[in-house]
Tab-separated table of C-alpha atoms in Angstrom:
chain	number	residue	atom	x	y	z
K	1	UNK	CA	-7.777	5.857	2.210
K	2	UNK	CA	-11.623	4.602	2.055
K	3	UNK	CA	-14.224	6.227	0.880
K	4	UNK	CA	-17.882	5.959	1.646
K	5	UNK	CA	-19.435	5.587	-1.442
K	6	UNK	CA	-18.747	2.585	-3.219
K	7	UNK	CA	-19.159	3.693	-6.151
K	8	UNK	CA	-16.528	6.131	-5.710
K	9	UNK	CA	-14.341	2.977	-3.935
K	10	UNK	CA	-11.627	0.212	-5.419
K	11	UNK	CA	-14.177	-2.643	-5.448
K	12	UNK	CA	-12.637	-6.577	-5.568
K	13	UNK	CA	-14.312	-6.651	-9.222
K	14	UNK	CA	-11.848	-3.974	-10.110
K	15	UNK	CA	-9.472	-6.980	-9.830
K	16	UNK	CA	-11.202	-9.808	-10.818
K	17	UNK	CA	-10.477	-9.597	-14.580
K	18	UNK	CA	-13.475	-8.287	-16.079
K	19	UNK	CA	-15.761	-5.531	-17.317
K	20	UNK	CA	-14.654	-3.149	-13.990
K	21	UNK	CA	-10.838	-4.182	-14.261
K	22	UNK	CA	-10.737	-3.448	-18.053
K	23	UNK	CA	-12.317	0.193	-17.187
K	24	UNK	CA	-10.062	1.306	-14.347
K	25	UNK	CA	-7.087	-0.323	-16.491
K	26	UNK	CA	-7.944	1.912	-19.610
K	27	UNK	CA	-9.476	5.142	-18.007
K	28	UNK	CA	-6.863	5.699	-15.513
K	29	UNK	CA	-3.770	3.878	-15.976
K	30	UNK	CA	-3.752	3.647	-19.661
K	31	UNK	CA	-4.611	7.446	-19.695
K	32	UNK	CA	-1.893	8.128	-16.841
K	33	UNK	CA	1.643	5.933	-18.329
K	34	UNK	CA	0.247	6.573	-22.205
K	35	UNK	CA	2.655	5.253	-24.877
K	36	UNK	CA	2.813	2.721	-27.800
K	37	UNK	CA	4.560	0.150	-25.959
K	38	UNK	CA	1.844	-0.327	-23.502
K	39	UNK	CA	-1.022	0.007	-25.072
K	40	UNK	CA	-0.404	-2.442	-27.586
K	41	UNK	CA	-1.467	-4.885	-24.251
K	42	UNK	CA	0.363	-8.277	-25.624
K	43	UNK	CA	0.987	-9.961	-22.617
K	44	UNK	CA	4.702	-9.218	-21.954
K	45	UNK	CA	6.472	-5.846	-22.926
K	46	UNK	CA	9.145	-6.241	-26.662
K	47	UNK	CA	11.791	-3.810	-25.863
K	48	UNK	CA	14.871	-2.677	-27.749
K	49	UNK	CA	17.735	-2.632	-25.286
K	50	UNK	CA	21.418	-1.169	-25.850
K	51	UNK	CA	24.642	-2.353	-24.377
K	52	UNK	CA	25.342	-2.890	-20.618
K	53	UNK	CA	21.829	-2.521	-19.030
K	54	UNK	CA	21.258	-2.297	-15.359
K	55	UNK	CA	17.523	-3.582	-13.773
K	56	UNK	CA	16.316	-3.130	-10.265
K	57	UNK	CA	13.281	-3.489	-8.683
K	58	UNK	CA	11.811	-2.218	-5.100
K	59	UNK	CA	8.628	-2.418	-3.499
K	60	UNK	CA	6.792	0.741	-1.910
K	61	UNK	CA	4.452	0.338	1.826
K	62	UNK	CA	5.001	3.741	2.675
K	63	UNK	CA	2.686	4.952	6.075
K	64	UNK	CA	0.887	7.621	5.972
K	65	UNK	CA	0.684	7.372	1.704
K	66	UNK	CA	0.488	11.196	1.594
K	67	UNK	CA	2.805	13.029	3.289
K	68	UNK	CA	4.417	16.577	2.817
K	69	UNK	CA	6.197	16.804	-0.162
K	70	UNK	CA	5.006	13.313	-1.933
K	71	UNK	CA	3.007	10.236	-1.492
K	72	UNK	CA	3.690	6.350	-2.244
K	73	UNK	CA	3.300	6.982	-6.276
K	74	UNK	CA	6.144	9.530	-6.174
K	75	UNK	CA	8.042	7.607	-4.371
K	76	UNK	CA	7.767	4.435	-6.180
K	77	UNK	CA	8.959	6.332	-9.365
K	78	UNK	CA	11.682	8.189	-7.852
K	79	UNK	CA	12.973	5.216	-5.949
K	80	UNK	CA	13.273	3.389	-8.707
K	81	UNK	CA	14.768	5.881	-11.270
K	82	UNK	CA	17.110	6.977	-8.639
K	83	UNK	CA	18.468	3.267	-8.554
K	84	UNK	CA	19.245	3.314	-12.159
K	85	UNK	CA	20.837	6.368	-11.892
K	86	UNK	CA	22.846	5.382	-9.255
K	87	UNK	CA	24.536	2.689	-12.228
K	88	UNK	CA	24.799	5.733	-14.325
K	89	UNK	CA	21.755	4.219	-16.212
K	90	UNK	CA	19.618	6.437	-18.101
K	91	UNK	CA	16.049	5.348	-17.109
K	92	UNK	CA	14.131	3.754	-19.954
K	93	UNK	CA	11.328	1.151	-18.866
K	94	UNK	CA	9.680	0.525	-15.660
K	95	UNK	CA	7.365	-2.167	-14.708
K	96	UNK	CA	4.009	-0.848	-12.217
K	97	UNK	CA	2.128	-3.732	-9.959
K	98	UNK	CA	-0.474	-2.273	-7.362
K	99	UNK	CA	-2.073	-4.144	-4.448
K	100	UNK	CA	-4.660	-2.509	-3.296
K	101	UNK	CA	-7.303	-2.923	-0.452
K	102	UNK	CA	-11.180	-3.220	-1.274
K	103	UNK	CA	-12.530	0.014	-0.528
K	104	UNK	CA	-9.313	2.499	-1.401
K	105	UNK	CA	-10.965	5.771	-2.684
K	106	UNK	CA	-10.803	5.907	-6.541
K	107	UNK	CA	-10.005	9.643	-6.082
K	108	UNK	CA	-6.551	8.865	-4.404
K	109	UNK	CA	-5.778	6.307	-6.134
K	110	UNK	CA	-6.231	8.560	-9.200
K	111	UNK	CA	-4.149	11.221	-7.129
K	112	UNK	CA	-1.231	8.552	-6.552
K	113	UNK	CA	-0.962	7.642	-10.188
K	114	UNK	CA	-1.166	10.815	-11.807
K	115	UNK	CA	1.786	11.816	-9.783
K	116	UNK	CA	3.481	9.062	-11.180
K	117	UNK	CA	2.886	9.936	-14.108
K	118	UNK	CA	4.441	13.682	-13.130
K	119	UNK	CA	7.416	12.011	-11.862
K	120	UNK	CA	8.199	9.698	-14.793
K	121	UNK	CA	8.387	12.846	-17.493
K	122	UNK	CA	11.329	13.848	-15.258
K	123	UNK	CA	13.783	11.253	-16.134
K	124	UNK	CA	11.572	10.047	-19.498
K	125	UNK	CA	11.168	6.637	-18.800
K	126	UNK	CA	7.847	5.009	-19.268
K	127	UNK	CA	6.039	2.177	-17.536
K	128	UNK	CA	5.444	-0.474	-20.131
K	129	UNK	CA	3.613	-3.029	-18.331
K	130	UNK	CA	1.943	-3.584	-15.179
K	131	UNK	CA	-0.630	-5.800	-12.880
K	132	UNK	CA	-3.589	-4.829	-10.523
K	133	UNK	CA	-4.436	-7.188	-7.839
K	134	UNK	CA	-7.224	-5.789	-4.862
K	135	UNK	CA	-7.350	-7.340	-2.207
K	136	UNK	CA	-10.560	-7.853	0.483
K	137	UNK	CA	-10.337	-5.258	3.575
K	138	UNK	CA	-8.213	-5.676	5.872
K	139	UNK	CA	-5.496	-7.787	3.705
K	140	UNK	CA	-3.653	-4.246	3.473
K	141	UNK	CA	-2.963	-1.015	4.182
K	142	UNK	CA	-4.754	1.125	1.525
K	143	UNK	CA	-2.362	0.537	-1.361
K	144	UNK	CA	1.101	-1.601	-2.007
K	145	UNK	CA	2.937	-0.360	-5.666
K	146	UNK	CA	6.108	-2.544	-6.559
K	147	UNK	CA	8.207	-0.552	-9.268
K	148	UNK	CA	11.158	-2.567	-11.570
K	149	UNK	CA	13.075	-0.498	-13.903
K	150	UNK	CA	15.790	-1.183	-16.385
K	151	UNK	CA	17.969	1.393	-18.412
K	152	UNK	CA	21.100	1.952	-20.225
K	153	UNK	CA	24.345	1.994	-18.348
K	154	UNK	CA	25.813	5.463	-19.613
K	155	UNK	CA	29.225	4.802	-18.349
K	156	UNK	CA	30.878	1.609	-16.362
K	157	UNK	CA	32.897	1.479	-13.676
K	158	UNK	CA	30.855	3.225	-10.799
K	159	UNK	CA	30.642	0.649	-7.631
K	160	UNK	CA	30.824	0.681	-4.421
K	161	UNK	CA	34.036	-1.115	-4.731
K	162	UNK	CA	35.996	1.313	-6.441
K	163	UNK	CA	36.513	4.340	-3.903
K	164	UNK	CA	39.854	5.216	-3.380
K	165	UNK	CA	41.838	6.876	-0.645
K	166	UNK	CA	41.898	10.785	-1.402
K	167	UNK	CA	38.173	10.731	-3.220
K	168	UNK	CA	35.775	13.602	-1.773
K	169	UNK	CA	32.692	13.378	-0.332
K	170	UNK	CA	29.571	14.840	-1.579
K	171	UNK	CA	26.020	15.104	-0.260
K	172	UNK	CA	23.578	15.999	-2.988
K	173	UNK	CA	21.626	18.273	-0.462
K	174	UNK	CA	20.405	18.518	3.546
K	175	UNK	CA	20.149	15.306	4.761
K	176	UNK	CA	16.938	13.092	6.678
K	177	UNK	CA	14.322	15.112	5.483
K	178	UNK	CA	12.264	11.698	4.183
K	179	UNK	CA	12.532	10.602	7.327
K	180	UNK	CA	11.737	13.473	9.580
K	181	UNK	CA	8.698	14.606	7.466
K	182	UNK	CA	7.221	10.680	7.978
K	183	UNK	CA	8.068	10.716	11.278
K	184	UNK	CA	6.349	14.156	12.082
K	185	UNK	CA	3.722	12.889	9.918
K	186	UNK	CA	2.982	9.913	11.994
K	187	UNK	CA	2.922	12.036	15.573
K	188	UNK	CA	1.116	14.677	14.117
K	189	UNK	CA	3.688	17.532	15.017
K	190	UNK	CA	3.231	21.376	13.404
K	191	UNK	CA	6.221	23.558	12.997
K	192	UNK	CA	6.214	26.810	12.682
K	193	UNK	CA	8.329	26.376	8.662
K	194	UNK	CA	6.838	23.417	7.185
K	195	UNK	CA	9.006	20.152	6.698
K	196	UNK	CA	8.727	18.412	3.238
K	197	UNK	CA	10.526	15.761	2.107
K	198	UNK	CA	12.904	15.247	-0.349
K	199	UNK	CA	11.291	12.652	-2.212
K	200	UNK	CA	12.414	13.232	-5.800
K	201	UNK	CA	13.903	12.125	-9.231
K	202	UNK	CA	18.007	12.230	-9.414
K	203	UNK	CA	18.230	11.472	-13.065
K	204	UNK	CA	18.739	15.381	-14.194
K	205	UNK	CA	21.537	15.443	-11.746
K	206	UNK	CA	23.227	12.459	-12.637
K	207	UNK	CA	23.272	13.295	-16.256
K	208	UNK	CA	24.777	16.579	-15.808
K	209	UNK	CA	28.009	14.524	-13.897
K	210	UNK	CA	27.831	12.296	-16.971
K	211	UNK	CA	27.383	14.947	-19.430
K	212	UNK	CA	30.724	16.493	-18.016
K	213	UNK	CA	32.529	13.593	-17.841
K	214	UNK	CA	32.623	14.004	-13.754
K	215	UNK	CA	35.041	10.817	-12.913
K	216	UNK	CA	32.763	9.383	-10.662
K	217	UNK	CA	33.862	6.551	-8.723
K	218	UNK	CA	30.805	5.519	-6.729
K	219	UNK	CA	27.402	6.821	-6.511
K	220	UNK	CA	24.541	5.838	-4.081
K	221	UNK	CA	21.400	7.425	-2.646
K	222	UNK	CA	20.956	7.215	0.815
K	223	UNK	CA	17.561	6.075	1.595
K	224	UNK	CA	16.858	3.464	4.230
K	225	UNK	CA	19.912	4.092	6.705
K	226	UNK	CA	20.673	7.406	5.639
K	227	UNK	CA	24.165	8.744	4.900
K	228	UNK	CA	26.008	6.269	7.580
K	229	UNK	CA	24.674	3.312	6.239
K	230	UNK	CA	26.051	3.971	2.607
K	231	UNK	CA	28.998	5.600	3.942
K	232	UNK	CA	29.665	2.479	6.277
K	233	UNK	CA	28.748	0.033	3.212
K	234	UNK	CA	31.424	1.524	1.324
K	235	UNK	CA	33.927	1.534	3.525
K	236	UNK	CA	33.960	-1.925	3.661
K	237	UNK	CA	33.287	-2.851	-0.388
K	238	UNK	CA	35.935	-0.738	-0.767
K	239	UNK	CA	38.781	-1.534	2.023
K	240	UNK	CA	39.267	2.117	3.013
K	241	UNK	CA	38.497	4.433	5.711
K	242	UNK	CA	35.825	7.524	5.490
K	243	UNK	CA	36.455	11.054	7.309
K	244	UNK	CA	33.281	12.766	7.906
K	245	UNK	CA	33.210	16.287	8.968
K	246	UNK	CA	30.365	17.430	11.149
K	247	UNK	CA	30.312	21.020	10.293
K	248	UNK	CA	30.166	20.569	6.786
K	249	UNK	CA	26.580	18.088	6.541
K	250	UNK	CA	23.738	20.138	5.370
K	251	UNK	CA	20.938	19.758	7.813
K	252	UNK	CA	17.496	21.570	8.111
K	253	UNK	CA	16.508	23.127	11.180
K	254	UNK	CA	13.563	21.380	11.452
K	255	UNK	CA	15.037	17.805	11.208
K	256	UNK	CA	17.889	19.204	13.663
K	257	UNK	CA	15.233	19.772	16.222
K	258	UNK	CA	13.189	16.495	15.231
K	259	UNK	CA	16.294	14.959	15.799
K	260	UNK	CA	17.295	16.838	19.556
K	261	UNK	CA	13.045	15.547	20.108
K	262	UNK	CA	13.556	11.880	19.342
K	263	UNK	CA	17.459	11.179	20.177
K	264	UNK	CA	17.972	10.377	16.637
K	265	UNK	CA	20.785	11.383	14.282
K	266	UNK	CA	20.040	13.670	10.818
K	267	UNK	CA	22.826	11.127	9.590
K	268	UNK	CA	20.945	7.910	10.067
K	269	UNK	CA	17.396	8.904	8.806
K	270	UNK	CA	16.180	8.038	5.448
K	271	UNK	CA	16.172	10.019	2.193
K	272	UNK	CA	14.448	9.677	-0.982
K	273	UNK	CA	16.235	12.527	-3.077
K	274	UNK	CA	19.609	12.632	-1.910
K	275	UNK	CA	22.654	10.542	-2.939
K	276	UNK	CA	26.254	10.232	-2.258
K	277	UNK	CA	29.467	10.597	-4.604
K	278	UNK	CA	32.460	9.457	-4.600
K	279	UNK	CA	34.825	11.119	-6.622
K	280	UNK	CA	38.537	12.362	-7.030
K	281	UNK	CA	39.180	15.563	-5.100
K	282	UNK	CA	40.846	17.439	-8.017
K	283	UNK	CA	37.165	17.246	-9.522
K	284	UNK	CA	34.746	17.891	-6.426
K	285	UNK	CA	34.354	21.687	-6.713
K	286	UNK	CA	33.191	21.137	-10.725
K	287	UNK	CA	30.825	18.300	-9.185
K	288	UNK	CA	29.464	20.848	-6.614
K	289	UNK	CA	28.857	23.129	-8.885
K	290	UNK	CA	26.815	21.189	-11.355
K	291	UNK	CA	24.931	19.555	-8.706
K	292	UNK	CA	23.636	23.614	-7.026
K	293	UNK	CA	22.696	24.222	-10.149
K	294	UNK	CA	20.053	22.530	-10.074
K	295	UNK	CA	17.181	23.368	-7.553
K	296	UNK	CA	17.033	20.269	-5.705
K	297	UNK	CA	21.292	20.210	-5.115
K	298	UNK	CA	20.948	24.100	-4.135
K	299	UNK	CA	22.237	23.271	-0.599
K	300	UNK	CA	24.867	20.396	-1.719
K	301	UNK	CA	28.277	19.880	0.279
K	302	UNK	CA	31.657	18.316	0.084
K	303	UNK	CA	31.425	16.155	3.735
K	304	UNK	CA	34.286	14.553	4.099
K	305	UNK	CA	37.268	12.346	2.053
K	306	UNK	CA	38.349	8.962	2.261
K	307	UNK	CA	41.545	7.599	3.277
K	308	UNK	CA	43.720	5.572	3.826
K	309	UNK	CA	43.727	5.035	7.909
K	310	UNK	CA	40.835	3.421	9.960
K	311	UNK	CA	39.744	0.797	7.206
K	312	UNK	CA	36.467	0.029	7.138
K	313	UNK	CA	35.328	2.829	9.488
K	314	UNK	CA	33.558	6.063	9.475
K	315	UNK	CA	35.030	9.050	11.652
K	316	UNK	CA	32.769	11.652	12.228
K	317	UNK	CA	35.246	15.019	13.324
K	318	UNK	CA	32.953	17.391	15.306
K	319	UNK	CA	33.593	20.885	15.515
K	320	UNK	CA	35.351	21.088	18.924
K	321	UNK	CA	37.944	18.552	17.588
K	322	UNK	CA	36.988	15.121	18.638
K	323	UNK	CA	36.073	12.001	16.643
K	324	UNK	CA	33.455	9.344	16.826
K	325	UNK	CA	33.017	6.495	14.661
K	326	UNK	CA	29.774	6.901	12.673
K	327	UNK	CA	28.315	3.312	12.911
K	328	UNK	CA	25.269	1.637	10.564
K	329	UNK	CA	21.914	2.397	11.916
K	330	UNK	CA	21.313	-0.536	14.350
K	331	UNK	CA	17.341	-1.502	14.875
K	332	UNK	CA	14.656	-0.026	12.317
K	333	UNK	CA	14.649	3.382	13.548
K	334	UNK	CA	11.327	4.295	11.531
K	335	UNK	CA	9.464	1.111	10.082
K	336	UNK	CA	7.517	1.405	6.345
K	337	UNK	CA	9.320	4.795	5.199
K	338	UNK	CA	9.283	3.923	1.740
């Protein structure tokens, strides 16, 4: 996003260490991620960690930056989060670096971090240290955010190798909607019931599982590749096979008839509020219900179960009784969704 003023622009001084950089440091970002940790500005973060800890990191280049339902801030906080949670980690500290092109409007860029900002009160966690590098025109594509988290491992044992024949199935909600709002972005389409995606923080979710001591055996959300690439990756960590059933996936209308447009499946597209679970069957109605209560996991499903047949494959039953193998995305369907 560039602006015409300059003095309303990201200006290569704002990165070059000095009197501009200290400004838009302390005004905005300072002002945005607020706590004692980070504004004590020693050059690395002193944290107190507890027990098993899990760390990630991920790297946001997101095109268009806004889009319906989030931009690239958003989604470098929820991606991030949403990894921890995935490791039943409560999200405590994340780590912020922005690249970002000379001439990127200051009024976005205040836009994308104040979302952030939103975003992180949702799971708690705080950034506690950071870096700002800009870059001359043309050396990117408005703005690049990198976000690394770490956070306390609530309860071991969830990984994609420890599904077992007779777990359940859930989807958190509707699936592809990250990638069907991107790609409708991108070609400019209208509907007539506007597409947004799901771009947003899982921790809440998670915690209710954990606070109800849901034995979950795996966990995962299904971003890049959608639901067959995580179902497909754990069918092979974990030496079984996976029974999908096509009349149970929750899938908008909208991304139905994206999908009917394009040729593509709702299965393969990207999501950036929607995981998997894994769990034992006797439990996946108490899941279910914990996960619709909360407004995001309103339209939540039990999919499919996992057996012991067809190792390492995913069987997709469709409603008029046949089967197809559900393979992993092949190609990059939709480049720089996240």
């Amino acid at each position: 996003m560039m602006s015409n003023n300059p003095k309303k622009q990201v200006q290569l001084s704002h990165g070059g260490g000095g009197k501009e950089m200290n400004a838009l440091i302390h005004k905005l970002f300072f002002k945005a991620f607020d706590n004692e940790i980070l504004s004590s500005e020693e050059d690395a973060a002193a944290l107190n960690l507890n027990g098993p800890t899990a760390f990630t990191t991920d790297s946001f280049t997101v095109a268009p930056l806004f889009f319906s339902g989030g931009n690239i801030g958003k989604l470098a906080v929820a991606g991030t989060v949403n990894d921890l949670a995935m490791m039943a980690a409560k999200p405590e500290y994340l780590s912020c670096s922005f690249i970002i092109e000379e001439g990127f409007a200051i009024d976005d860029l205040k836009t994308i971090v104040e979302s952030m900002a939103s975003e992180l009160a949702k799971s708690g966690a705080k950034v506690v240290c950071g870096d700002t590098k800009v870059v001359p025109r043309g050396c990117a594509d408005g703005i690049f955010i990198n976000t690394s988290g770490v956070g306390e491992i609530q309860k071991q044992g969830i990984s994609v190798k420890n599904i077992q024949p007779g777990d359940a199935i859930i989807v958190s909600r509707d699936i592809g909607r990250h990638g069907a709002t991107i790609l409708m972005a991108r070609e400019g389409l209208t509907l007539d019931s506007e597409l947004t995606s799901d771009c947003a923080t899982l921790w809440p979710m998670v915690e209710s599982l954990l606070n109800a001591d849901i034995p979950v055996h795996a966990m995962r959300d299904a971003t890049r590749g959608g639901l067959a690439a995580v179902l497909n990756e754990w069918a092979n960590a974990s030496d079984v096979g996976i029974t999908v059933q096509e009349s149970q996936l929750p899938i908008a209308d909208e991304v139905k008839g994206l999908c009917e447009l394009y040729g593509f499946e709702a299965f393969d597209l990207a999501n950036e509020g929607t995981f998997i679970i894994a769990l034992p069957k006797e439990h996946a109605e108490q899941a279910l219900n914990l996960i619709q209560a909360h407004e995001d996991g309103k339209n939540a499903a039990i999919v499919g179960e996992v057996t012991e047949a067809h190792n390492g494959k995913v069987i997709l039953k469709t409603p008029w009784g046949s089967s197809r193998y559900i393979d992993l995305p092949q190609g990059e369907l939709l480049p720089r969704i996240c």
